[in-house]
Tab-separated table of C-alpha atoms in Angstrom:
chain	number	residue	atom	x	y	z
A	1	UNK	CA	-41.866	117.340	-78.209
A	2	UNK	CA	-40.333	119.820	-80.244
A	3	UNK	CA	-39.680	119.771	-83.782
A	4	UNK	CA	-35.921	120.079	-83.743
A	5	UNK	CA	-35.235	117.958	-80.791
A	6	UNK	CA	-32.760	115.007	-82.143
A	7	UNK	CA	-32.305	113.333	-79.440
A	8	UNK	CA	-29.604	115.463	-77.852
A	9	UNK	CA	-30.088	113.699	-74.442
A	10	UNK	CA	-29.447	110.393	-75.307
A	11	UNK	CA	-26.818	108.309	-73.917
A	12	UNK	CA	-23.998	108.030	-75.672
A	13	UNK	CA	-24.149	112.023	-76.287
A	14	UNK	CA	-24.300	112.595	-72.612
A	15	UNK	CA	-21.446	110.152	-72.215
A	16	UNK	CA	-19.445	112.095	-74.859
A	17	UNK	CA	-19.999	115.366	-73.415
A	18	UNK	CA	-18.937	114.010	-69.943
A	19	UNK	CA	-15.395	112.517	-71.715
A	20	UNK	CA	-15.346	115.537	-73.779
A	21	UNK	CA	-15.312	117.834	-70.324
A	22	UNK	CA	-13.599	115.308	-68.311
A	23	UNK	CA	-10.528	115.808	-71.081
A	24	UNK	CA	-10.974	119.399	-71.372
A	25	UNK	CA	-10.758	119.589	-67.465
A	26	UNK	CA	-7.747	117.389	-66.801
A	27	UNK	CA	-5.667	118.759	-69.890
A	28	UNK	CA	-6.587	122.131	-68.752
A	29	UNK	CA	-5.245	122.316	-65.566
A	30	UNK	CA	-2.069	120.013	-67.291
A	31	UNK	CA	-1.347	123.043	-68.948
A	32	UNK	CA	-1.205	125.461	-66.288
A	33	UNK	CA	1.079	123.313	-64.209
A	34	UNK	CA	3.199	123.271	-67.542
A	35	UNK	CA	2.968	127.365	-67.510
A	36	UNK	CA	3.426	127.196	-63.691
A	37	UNK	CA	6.823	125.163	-64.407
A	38	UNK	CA	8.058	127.232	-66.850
A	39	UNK	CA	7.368	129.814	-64.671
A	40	UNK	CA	9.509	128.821	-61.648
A	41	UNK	CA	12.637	128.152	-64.556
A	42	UNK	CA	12.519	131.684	-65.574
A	43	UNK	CA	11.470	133.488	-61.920
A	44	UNK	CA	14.188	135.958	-60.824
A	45	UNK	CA	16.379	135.267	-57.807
A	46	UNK	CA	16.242	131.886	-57.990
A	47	UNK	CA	18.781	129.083	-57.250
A	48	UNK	CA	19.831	126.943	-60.627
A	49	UNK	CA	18.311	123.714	-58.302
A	50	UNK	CA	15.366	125.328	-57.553
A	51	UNK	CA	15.011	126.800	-61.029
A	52	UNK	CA	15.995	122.546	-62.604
A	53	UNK	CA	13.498	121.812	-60.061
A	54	UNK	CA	10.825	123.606	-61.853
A	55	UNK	CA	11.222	121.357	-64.719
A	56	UNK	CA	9.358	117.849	-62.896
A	57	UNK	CA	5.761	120.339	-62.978
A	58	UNK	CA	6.663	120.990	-67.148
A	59	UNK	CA	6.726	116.952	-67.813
A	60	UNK	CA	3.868	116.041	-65.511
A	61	UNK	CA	1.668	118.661	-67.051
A	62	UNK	CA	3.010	117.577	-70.793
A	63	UNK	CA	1.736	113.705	-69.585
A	64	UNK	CA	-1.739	115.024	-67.893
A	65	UNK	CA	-2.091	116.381	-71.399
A	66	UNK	CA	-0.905	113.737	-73.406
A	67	UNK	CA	-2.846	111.146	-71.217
A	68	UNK	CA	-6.376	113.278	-71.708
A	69	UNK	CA	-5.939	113.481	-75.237
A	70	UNK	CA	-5.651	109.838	-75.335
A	71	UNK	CA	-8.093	109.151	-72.553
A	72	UNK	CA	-10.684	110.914	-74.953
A	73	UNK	CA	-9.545	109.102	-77.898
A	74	UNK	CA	-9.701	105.946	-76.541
A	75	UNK	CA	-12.053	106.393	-74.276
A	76	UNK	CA	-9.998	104.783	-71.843
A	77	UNK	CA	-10.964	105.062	-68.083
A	78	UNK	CA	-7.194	104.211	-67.146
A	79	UNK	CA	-5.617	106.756	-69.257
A	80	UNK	CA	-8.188	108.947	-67.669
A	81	UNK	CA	-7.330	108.298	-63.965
A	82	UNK	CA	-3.571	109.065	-65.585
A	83	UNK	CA	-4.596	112.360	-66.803
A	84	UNK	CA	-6.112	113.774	-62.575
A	85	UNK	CA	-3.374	111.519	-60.962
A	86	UNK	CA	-1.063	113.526	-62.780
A	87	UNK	CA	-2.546	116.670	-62.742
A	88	UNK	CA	-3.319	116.430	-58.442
A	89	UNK	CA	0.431	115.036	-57.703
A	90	UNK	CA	1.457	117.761	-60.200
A	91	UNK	CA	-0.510	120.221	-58.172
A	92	UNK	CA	1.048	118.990	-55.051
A	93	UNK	CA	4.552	118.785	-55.900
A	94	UNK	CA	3.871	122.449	-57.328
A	95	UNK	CA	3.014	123.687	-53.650
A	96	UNK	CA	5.832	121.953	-52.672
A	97	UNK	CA	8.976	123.236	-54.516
A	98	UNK	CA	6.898	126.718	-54.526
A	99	UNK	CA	7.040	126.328	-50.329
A	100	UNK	CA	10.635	125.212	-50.441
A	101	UNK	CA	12.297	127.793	-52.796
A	102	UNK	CA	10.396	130.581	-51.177
């Protein structure tokens, strides 16, 4: 055993690494479907309805973050499922509006 080894596997520190990077993940990829809406809103060449349209991706990013911030506060597994609902139907409805206004 080595002198400065404090445990660092134990586990409630695994389990707060694992919320930690669980959070990190989902309000990651919240954010880039945020930048991804605010993209479509400004992209050239665009409709006004496809360019409004671009504004559902902003707010379900915004609550993937919000809900992993408070999923790792909490430590709530339902807030958690919130934040990768929202991020995957995010993704999906991304695709989708990117397929129809191209």
């Amino acid at each position: 055993m080595l002198m400065n080894d404090m445990g660092d596997n134990s586990r409630a520190q695994v389990w707060d690494r694992i919320w930690n990077r669980m959070a990190m993940l989902a309000g990651g990829i919240g954010g880039l479907l945020a930048f991804a809406g605010i993209a479509m809103l400004f992209s050239p060449g665009g409709s006004t309805g496809s360019r409004l349209a671009g504004l559902a991706p902003v707010v379900v990013g915004a609550l993937a973050i919000l809900a992993a911030v408070r999923a790792h506060r909490a430590r709530s597994r339902k807030l958690m499922a919130l934040a990768f609902v929202c991020v995957l139907g995010g993704g999906a409805l991304t695709g989708i509006l990117q397929g129809l206004t191209a």
